[in-house]
C-alpha positions as a Markdown table, in Angstrom:
| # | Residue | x | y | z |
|---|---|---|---|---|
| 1 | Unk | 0.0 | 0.0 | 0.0 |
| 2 | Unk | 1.2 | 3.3 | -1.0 |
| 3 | Unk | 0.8 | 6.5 | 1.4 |
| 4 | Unk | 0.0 | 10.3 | -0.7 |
| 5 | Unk | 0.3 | 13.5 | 1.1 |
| 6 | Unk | -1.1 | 16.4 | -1.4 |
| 7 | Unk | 0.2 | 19.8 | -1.0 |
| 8 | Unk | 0.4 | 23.3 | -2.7 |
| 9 | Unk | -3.0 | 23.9 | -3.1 |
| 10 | Unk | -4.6 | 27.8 | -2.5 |
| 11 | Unk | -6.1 | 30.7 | -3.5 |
| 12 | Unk | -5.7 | 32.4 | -6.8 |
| 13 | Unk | -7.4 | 34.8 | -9.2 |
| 14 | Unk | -7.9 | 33.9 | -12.9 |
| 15 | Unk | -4.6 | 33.3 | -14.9 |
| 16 | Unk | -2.9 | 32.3 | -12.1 |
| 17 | Unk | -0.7 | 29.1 | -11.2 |
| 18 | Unk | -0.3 | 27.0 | -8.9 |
| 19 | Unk | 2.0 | 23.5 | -8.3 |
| 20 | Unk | 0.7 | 20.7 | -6.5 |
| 21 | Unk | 2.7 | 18.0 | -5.1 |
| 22 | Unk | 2.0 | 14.6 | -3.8 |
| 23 | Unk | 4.8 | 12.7 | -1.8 |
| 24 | Unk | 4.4 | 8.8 | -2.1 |
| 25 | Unk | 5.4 | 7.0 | 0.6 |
| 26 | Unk | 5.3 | 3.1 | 0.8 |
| 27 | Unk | 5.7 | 0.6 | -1.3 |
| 28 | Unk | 6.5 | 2.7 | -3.7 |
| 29 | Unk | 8.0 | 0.8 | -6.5 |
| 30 | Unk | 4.4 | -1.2 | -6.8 |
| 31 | Unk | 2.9 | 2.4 | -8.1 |
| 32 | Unk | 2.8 | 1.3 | -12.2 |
| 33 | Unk | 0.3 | 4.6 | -12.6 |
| 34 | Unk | -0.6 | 8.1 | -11.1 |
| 35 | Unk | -3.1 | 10.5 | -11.1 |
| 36 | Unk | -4.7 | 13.7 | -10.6 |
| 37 | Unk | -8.2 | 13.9 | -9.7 |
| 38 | Unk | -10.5 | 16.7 | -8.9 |
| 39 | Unk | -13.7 | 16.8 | -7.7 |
| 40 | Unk | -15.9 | 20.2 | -7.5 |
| 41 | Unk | -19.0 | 20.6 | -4.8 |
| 42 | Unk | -21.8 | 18.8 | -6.1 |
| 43 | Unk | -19.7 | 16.8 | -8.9 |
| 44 | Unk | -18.6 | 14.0 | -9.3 |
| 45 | Unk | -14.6 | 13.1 | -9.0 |
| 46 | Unk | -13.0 | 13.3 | -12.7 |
| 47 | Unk | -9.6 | 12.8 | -13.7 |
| 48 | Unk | -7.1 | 15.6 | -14.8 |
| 49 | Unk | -4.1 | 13.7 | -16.0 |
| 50 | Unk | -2.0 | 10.7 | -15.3 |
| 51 | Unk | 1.7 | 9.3 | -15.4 |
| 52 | Unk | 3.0 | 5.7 | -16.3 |
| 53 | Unk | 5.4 | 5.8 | -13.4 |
| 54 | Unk | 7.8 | 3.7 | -15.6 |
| 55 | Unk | 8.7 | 5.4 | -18.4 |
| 56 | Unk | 6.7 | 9.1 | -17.8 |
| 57 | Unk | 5.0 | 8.5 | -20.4 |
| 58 | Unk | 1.6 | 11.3 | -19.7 |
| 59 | Unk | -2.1 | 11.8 | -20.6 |
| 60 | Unk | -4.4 | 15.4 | -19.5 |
| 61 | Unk | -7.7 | 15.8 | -20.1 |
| 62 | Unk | -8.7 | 18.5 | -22.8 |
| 63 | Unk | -10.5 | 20.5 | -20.3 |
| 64 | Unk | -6.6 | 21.6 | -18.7 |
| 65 | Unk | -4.5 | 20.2 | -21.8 |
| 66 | Unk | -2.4 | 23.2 | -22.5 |
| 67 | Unk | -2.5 | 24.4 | -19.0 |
| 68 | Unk | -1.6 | 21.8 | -16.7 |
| 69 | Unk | 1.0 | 19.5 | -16.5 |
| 70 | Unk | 1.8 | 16.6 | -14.7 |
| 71 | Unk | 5.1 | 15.5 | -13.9 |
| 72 | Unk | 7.2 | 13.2 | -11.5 |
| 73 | Unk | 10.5 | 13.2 | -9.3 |
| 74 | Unk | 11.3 | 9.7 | -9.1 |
| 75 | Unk | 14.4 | 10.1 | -6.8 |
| 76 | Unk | 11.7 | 12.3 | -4.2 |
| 77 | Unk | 8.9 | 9.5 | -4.8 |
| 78 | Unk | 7.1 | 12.9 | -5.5 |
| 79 | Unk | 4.6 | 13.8 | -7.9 |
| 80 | Unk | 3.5 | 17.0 | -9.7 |
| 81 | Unk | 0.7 | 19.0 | -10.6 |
| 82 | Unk | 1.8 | 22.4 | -12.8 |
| 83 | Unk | -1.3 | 24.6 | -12.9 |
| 84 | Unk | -1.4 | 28.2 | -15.3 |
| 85 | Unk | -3.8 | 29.9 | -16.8 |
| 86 | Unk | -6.3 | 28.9 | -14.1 |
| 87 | Unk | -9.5 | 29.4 | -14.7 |
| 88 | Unk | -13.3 | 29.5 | -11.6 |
| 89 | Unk | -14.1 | 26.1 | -13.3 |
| 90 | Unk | -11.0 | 24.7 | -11.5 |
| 91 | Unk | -11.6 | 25.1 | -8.2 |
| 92 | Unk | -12.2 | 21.9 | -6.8 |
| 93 | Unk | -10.0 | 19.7 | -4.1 |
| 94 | Unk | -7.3 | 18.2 | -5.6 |
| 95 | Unk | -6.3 | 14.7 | -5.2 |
| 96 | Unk | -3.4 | 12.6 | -6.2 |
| 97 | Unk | -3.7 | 8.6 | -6.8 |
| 98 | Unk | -1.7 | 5.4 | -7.6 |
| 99 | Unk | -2.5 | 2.5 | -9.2 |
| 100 | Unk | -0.8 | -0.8 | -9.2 |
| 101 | Unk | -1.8 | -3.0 | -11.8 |
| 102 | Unk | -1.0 | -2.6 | -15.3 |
| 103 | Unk | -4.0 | -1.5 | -17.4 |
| 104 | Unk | -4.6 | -2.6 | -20.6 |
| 105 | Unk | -7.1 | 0.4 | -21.7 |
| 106 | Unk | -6.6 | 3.6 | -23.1 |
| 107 | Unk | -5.3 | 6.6 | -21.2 |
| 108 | Unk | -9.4 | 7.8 | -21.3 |
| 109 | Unk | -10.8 | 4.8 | -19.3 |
| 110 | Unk | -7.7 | 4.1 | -17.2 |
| 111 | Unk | -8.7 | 8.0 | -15.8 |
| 112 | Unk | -11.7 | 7.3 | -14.0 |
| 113 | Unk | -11.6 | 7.2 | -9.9 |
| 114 | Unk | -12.1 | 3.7 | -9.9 |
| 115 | Unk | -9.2 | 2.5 | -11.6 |
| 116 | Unk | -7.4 | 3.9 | -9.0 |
| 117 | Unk | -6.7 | 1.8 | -5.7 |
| 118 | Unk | -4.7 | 4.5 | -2.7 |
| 119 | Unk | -5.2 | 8.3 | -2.7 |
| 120 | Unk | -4.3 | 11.1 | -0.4 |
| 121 | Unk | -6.4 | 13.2 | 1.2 |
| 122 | Unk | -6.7 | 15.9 | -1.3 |
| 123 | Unk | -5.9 | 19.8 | -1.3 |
| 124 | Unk | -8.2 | 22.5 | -1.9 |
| 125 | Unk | -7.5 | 24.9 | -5.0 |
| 126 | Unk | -9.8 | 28.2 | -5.3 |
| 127 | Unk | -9.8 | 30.3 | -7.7 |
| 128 | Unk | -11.4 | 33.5 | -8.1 |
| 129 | Unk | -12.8 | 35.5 | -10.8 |
């Protein structure tokens, strides 16, 4: 079992950035994926982007392709979350997860919440108009 710690979250106004980090602690090396999730109040969780720890291979969502960017530090066992241009529609909590199993799916379906097995405990990102 893998333990996440998000941090780096805050408040912002529009166009802003922000990094979030997640530091894995664990059984690290069992961690084949990891992920970004959101979840807004009243919405569901959806993904943001993930990382084939591996090889760093990466996938983001359209809705922050362009604008985020997620990223690892394999010596830290920490993971990344580069955030510009942010826009109201982000603010949600944050949350990082790991996965590990290999998936045989596409980057799409492997980024749903239930593909994912440990998370943290999330960090709250506001930003303001």
């Amino acid at each position: 079992q893998v333990q996440l710690v998000e941090s780096g979250g805050g408040s912002v106004q529009s166009g802003g950035s922000l990094r979030l980090s997640c530091a894995a602690s664990g059984y690290t090396d069992s961690s084949y994926y990891m992920g970004w999730f959101r979840q807004a109040p009243g919405k569901e969780r959806e993904g943001v982007a993930a990382i084939r720890t591996t090889i760093g291979s990466t996938y983001h969502t359209d809705s922050v392709k362009g604008r985020f960017t997620i990223s690892q530090d394999n010596a830290k066992n920490t993971l990344y979350l580069e955030m510009n241009s942010l826009k109201p529609e982000d603010t949600a909590v944050y949350y990082c997860a790991a996965r590990s199993n290999w998936y045989y799916g596409t980057w799409y379906s492997l980024l749903r919440p239930e593909e994912f097995t440990d998370w943290g405990q999330g960090t709250q990102v506001t930003v303001s108009s």
